[in-house]
Short mmCIF file of C-alpha atoms and ligand atoms in Angstrom, two decimals:
data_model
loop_
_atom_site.label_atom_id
_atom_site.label_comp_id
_atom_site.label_asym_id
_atom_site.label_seq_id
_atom_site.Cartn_x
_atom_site.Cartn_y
_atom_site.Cartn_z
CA UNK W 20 40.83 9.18 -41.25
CA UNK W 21 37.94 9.94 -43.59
CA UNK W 22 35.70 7.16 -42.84
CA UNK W 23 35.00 8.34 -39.46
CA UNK W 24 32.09 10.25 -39.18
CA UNK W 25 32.00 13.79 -38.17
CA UNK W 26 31.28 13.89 -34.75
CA UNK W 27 29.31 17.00 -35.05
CA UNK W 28 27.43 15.76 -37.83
CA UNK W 29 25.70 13.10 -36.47
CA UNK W 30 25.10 14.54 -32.76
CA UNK W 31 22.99 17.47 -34.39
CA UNK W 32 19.58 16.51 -33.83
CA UNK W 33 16.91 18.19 -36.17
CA UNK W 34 15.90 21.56 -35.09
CA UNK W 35 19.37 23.29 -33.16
CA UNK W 36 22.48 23.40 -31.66
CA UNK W 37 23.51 21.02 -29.11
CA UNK W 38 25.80 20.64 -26.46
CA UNK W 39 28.64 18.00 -27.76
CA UNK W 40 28.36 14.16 -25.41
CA UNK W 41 32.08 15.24 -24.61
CA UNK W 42 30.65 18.21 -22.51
CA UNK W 43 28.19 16.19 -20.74
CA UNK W 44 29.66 14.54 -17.49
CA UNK W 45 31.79 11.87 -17.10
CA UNK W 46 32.23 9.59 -20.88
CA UNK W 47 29.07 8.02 -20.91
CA UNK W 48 26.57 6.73 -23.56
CA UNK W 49 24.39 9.45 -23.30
CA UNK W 50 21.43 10.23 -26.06
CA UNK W 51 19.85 13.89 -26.54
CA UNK W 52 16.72 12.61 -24.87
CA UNK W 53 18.48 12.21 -21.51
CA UNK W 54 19.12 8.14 -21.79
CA UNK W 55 22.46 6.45 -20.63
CA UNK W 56 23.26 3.30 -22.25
CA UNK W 57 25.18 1.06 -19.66
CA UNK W 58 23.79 -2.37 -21.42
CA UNK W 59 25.61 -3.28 -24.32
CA UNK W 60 24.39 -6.13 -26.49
CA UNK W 61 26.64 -7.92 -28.97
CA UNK W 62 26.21 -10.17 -31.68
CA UNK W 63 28.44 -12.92 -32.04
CA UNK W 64 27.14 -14.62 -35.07
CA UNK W 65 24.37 -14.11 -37.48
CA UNK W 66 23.94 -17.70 -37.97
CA UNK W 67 21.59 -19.85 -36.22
CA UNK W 68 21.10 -24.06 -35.80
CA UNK W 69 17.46 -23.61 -35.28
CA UNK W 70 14.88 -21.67 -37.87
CA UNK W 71 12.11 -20.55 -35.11
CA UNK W 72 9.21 -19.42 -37.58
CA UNK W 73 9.18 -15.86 -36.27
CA UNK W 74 12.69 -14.99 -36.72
CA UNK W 75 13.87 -16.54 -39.98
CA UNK W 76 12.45 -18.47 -42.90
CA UNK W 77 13.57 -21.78 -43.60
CA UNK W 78 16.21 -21.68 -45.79
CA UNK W 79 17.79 -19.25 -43.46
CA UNK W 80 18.96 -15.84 -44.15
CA UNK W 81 22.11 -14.91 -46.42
CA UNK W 82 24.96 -15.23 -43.64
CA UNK W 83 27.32 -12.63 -43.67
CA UNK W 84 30.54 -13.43 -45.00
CA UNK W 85 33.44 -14.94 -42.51
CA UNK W 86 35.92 -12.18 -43.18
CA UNK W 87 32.96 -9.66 -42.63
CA UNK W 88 32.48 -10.95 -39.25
CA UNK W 89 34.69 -9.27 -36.53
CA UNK W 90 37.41 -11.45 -35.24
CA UNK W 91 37.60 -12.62 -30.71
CA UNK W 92 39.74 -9.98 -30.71
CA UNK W 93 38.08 -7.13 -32.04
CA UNK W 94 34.88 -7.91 -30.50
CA UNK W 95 37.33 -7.56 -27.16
CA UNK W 96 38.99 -4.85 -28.42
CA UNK W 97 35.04 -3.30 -28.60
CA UNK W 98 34.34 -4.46 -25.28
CA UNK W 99 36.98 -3.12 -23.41
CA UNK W 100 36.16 0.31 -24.73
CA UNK W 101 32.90 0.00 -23.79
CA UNK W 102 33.46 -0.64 -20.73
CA UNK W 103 36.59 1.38 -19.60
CA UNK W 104 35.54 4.00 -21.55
CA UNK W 105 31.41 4.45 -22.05
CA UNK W 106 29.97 3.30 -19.18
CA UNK W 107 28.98 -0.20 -20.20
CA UNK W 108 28.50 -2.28 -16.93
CA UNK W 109 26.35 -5.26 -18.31
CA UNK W 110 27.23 -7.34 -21.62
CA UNK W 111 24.67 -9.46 -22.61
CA UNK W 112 26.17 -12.08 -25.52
CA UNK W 113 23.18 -12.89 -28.37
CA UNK W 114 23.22 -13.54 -31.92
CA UNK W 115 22.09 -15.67 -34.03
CA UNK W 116 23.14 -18.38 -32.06
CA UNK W 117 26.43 -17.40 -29.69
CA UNK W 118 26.79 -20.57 -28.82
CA UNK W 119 28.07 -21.18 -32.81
CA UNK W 120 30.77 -19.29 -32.23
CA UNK W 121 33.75 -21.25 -30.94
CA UNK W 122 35.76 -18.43 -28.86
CA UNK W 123 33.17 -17.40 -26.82
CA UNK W 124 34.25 -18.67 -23.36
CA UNK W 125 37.67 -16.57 -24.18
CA UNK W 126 35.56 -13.68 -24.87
CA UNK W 127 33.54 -13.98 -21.78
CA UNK W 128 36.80 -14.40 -19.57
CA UNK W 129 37.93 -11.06 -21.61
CA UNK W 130 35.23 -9.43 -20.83
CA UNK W 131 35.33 -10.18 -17.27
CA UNK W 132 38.31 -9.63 -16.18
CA UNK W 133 37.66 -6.01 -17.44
CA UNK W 134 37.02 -3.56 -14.22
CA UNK W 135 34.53 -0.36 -14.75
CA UNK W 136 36.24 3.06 -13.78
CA UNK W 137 34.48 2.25 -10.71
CA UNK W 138 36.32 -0.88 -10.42
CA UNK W 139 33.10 -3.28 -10.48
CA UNK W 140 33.38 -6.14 -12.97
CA UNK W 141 30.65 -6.16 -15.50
CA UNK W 142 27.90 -8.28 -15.27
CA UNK W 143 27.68 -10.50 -18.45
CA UNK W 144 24.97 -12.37 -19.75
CA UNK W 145 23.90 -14.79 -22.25
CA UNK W 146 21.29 -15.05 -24.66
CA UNK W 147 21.27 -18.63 -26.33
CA UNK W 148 18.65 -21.30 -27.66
CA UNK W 149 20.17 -23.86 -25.26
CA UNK W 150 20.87 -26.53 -27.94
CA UNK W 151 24.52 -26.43 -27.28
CA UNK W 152 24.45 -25.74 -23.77
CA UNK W 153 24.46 -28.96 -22.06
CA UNK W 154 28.36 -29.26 -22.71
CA UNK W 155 29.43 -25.55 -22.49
CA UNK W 156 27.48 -24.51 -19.25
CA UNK W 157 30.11 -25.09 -16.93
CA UNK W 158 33.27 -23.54 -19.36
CA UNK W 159 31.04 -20.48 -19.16
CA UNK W 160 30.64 -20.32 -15.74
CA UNK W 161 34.09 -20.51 -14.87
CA UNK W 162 35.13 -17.74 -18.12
CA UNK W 163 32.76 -15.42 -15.46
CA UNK W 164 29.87 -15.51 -17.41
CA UNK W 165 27.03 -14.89 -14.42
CA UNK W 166 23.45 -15.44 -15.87
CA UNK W 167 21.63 -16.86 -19.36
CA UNK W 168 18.34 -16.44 -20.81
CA UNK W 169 17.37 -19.59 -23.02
CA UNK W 170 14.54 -19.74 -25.63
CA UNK W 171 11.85 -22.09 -25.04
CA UNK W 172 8.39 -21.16 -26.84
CA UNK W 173 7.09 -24.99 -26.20
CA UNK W 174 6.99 -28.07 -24.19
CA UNK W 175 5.56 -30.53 -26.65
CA UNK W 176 8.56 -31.92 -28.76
CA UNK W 177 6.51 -32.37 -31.97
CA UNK W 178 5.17 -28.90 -31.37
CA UNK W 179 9.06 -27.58 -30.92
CA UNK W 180 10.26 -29.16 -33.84
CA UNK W 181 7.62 -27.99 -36.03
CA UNK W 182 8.19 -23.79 -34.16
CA UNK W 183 12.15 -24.48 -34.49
CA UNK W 184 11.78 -26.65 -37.83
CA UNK W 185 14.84 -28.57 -35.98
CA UNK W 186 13.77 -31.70 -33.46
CA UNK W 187 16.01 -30.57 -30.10
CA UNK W 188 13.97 -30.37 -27.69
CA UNK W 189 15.75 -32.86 -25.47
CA UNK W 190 19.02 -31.02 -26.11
CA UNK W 191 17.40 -27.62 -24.74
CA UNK W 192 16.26 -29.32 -21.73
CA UNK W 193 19.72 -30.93 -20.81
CA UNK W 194 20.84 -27.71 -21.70
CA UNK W 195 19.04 -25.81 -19.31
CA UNK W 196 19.65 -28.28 -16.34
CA UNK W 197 23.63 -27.88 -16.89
CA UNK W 198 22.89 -24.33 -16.78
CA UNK W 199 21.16 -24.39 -13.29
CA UNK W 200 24.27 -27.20 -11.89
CA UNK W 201 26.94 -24.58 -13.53
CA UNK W 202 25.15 -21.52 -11.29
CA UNK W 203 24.09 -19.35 -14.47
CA UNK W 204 21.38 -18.57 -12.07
CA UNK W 205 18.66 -17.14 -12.51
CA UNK W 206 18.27 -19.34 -15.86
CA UNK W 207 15.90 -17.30 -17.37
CA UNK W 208 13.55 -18.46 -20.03
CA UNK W 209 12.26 -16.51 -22.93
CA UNK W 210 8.92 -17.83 -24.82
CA UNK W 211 7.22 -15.94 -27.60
CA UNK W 212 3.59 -16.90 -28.03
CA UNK W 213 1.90 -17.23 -31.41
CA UNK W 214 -1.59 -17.11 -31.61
CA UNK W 215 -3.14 -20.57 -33.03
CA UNK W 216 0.43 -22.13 -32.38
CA UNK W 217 1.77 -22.11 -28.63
CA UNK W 218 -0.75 -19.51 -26.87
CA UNK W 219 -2.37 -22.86 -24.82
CA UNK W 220 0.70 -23.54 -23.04
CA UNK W 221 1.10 -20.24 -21.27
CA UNK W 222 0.21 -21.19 -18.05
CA UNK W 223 1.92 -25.05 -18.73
CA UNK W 224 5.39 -22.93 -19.62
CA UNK W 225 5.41 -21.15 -16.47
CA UNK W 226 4.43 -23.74 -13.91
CA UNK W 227 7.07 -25.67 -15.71
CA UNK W 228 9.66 -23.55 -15.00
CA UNK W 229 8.98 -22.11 -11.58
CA UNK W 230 9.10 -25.77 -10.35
CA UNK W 231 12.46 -26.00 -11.51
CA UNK W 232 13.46 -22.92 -10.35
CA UNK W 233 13.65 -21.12 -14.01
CA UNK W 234 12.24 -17.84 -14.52
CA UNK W 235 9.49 -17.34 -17.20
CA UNK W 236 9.27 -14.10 -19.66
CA UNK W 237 7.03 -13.90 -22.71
CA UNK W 238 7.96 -11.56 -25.23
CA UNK W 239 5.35 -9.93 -27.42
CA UNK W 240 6.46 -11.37 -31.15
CA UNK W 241 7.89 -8.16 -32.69
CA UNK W 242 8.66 -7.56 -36.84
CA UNK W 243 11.51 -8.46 -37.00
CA UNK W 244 11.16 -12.21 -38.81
CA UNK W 245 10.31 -13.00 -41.99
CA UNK W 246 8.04 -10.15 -43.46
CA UNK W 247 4.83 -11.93 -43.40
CA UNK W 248 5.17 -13.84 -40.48
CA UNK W 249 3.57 -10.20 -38.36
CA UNK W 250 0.54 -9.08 -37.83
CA UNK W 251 -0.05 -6.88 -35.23
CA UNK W 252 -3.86 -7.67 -34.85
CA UNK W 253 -2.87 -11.10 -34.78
CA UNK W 254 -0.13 -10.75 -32.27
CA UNK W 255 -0.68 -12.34 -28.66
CA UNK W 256 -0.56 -9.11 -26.68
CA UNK W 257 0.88 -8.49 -23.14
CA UNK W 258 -2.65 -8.13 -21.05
CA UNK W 259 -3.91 -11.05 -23.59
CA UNK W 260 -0.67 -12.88 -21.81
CA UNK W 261 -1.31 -11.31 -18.68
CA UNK W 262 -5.57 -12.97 -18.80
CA UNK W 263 -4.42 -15.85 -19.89
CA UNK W 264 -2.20 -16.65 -16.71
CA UNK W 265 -4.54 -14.63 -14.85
CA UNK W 266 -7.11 -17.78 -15.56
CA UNK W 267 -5.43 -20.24 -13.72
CA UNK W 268 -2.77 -18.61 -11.65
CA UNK W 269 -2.57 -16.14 -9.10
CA UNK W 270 -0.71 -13.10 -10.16
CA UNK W 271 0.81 -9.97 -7.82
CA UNK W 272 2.73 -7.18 -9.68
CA UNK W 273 5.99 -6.56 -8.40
CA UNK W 274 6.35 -3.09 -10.67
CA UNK W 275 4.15 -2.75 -12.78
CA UNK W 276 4.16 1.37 -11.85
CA UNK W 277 8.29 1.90 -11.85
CA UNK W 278 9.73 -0.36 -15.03
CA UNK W 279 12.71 1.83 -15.37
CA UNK W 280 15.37 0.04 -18.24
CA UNK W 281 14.13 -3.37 -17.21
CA UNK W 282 12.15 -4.53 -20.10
CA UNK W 283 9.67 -7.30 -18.09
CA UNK W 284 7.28 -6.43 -15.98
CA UNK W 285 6.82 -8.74 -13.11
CA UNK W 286 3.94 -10.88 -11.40
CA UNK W 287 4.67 -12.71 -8.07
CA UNK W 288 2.65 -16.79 -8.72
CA UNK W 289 1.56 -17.14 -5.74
CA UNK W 290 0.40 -20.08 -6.17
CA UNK W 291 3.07 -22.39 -7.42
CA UNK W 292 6.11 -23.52 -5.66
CA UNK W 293 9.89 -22.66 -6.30
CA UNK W 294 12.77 -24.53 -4.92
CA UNK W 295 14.06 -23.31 -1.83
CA UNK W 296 15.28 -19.79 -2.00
CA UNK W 297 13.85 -19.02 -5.70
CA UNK W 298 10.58 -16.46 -6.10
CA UNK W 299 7.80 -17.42 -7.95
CA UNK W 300 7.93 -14.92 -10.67
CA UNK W 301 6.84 -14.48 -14.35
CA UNK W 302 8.19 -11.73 -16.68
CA UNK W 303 5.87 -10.22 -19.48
CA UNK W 304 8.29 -8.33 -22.19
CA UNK W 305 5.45 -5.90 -23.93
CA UNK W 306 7.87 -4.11 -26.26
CA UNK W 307 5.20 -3.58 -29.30
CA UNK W 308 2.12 -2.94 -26.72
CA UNK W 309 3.84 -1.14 -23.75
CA UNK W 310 7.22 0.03 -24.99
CA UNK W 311 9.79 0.77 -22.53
CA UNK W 312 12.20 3.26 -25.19
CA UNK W 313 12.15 6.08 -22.57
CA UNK W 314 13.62 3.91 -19.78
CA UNK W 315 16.24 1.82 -22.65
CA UNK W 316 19.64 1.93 -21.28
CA UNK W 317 20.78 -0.31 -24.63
CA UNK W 318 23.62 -0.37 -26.98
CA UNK W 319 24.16 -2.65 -29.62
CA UNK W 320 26.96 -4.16 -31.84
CA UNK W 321 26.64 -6.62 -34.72
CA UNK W 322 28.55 -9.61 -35.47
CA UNK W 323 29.92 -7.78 -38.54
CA UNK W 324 30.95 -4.78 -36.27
CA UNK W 325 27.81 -2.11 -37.08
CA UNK W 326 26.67 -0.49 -34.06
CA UNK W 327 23.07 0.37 -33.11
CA UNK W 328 21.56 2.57 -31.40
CA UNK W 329 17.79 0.39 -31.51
CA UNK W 330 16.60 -3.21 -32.04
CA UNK W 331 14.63 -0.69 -34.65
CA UNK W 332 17.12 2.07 -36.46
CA UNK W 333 17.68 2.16 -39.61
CA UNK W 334 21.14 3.22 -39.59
CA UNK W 335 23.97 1.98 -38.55
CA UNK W 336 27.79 2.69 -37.28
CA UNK W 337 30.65 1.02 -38.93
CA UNK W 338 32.91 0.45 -36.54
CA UNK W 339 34.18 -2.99 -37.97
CA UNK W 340 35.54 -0.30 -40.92
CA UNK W 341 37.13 2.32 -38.14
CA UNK W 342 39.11 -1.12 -36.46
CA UNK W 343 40.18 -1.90 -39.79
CA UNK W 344 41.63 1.23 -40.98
CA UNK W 345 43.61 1.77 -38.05
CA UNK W 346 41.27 3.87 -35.50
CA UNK W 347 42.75 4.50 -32.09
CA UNK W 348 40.43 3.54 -29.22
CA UNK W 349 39.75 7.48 -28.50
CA UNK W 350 38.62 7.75 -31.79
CA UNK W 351 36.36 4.75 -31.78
CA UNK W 352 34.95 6.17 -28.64
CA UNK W 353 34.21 9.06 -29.87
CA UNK W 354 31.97 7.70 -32.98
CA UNK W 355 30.60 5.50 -30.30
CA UNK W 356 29.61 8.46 -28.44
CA UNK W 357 28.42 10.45 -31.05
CA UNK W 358 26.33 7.46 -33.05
CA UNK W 359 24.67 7.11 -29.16
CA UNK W 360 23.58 11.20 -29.17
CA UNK W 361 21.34 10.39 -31.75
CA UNK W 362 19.49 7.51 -31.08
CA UNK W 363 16.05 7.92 -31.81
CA UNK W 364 13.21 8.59 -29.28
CA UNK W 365 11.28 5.46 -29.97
CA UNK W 366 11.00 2.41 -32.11
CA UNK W 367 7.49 3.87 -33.36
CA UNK W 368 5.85 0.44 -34.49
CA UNK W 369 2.43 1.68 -33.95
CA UNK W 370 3.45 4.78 -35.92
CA UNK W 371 2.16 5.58 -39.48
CA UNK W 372 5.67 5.61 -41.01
CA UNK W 373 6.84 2.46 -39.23
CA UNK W 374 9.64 0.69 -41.48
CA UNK W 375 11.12 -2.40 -40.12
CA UNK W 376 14.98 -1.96 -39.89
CA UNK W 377 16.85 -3.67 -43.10
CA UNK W 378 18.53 -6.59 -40.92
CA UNK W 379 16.49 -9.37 -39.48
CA UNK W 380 16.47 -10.18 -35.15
CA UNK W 381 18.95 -12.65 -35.94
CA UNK W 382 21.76 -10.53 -38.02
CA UNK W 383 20.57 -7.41 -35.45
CA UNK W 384 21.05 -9.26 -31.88
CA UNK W 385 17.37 -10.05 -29.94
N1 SAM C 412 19.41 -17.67 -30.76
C1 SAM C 412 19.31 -17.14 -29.46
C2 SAM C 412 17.97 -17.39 -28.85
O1 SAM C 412 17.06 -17.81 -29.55
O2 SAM C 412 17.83 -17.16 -27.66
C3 SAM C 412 19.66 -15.68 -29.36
C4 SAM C 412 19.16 -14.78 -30.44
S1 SAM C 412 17.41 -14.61 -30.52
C5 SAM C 412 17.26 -13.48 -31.85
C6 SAM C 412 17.09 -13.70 -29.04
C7 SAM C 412 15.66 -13.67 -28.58
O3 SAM C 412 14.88 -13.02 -29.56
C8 SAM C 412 15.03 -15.03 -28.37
O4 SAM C 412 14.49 -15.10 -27.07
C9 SAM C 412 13.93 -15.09 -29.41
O5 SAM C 412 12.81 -15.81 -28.95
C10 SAM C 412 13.63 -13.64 -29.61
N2 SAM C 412 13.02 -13.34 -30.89
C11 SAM C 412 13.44 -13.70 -32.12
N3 SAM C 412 12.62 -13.20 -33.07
C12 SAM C 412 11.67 -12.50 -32.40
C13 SAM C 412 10.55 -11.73 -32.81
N4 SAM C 412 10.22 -11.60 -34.10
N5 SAM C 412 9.80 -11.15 -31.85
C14 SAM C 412 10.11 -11.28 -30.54
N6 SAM C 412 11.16 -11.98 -30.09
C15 SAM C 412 11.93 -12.59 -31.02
FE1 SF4 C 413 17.83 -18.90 -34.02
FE2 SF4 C 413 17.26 -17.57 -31.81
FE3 SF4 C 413 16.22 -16.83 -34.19
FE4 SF4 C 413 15.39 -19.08 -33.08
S1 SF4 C 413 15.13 -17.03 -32.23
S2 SF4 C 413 16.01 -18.82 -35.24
S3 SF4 C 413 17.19 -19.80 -32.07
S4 SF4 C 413 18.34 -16.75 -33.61
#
């Protein structure tokens, strides 16, 4: 099959021999920097109902074509190697918006009633803007789907409208009430905080949520929207996050020294109150200020089938064209395996040489 790559040619890393992934123990995900990716993210759409400012323009992007997109079953098909065969133990569903695509409680149920080689069941997640939520929540739940994280940047519905350039607000918030009744629990909330826009409702976001039981993360805005929408000096920052709660709340790190692959660091608020049972805590994502690429146990697949190795490379995997031309599931494990040896170190924004990956967040997978 001449379309798949060379295994040795893409698991040399510049500057010597290596030993192969296939000699390393056990069949896992590992990188030449020592990283095992267990976390696999997939794509399920590149198409969005909402056009937040810092992830596309307006008019959308071009959306890929449908017979470019892989099919329920080959995103299954992808899946189960993954996870009987790499390692994966948590799939987190994203997109564009997953909750577009139609087939996605039968790819949840797929997906869990897959066992790891150490007979665990993965964990699966979803990453959604809630719109559609309200009346899929429960489905979900009962395909096996455990958590979600929903995007929320605002409280203020004209404010929302004008971030999302789409008025559904209420829609989000009956979303993310069926999502609490259904048990995707923790329901996580994401924000991303845009100086002059939604930086004043920091605090408001996260007393919000904690007493309804949702847990708060800010993400530092990363460049990955529309090209002139970033500025790093202009970016709202972790600690600027971090003194801005600080002003009105009371704040206790939970691990702020040992992050491993978890992305947020964490702050106990001590002084707002859960619901019974639920702590008081507020994530702070700093991937641009405080990057966590040593600790990244990720993987990631595009709706069209391109694997990547970073939110950030600038190459990809086709394995859409290896499924297509007949591959065996060795042999897509095997590109798998070797794509994975070569992830880069580090995403290097604050580098010199920084180029933002061709694709935008929403065609990658945030
Ligand atoms: N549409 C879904 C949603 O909004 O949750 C899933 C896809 S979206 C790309 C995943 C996450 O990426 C969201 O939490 C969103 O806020 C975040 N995101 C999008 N563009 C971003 C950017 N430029 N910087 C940081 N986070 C971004
Ligand atoms: Fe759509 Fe999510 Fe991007 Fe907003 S952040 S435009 S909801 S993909």
């Amino acid at each position: 099959m001449s379309q798949i790559p060379d295994f040795a040619d893409v698991s040399r890393p510049p500057g010597g021999p290596l030993r192969a992934p296939a000699a390393l123990p056990g069949s896992a995900l590992v990188d030449r920097f020592g990283r095992i990716a267990t976390n696999l993210r997939i794509s399920l759409t590149d198409r969005c109902n909402l056009r937040c400012s810092y992830c596309m323009p307006a008019e959308g992007t071009p959306w890929c074509p449908a017979g470019e997109l892989l099919t329920d079953d080959e995103i299954i098909r992808l899946i189960t190697v993954a996870v009987r065969d790499l390692g994966v133990r948590q799939v987190r569903f994203t997109g564009g918006e997953p909750l577009l695509r139609r087939g996605l409680e039968r790819i949840v149920a797929a997906t869990t009633s897959l066992r790891t080689p150490d007979g665990d069941t993965p964990e699966t997640a979803l990453t959604t803007n809630g719109v559609l939520l309200e009346r899929r929540a429960t489905a979900l739940r009962e395909a096996g789907l455990r958590r979600v994280n929903v995007s929320l940047d605002t409280l203020d519905r004209a404010r929302y409208t004008r971030l999302t350039r789409r008025d559904r607000l209420p829609e989000v918030l009956a979303g993310l009430r069926a999502a609490a009744e259904a048990g995707l629990t923790p329901v996580k909330i994401n924000s991303v905080l845009l100086r002059g826009v939604n930086e004043d409702e920091a605090v408001s976001l996260v007393r919000w949520a904690l007493e309804r039981g949702y847990q708060p993360r800010f993400i530092e805005q990363m460049p990955l929207g529309p090209a002139d929408v970033w500025d790093r000096d202009e970016m709202v920052s972790a600690a600027e996050i971090l003194s801005l709660l600080r002003s009105e709340l009371t704040l206790t790190p939970v691990h702020a020294a040992v992050r491993g692959a978890a992305p947020a660091e964490t702050w106990i608020v001590s002084d707002v109150r859960s619901p019974a049972g639920i702590v008081p805590a507020v994530g702070i994502v700093a991937s641009v200020s405080r990057p966590f690429c040593r600790g990244c146990d990720r993987t990631r697949l595009t709706a069209d089938g391109q694997l990547r190795t970073c939110l950030f490379a600038r190459a990809e995997t086709d394995l859409r064209a290896l499924l297509r031309g007949g591959a065996s599931d060795r042999e897509i494990a095997g590109v798998w395996r070797g794509t994975m040896w070569a992830k880069q170190r580090g995403h290097g924004i604050d580098d010199g040489e920084f180029r933002r990956p061709d694709r935008p967040m929403s065609a990658i997978g945030g």
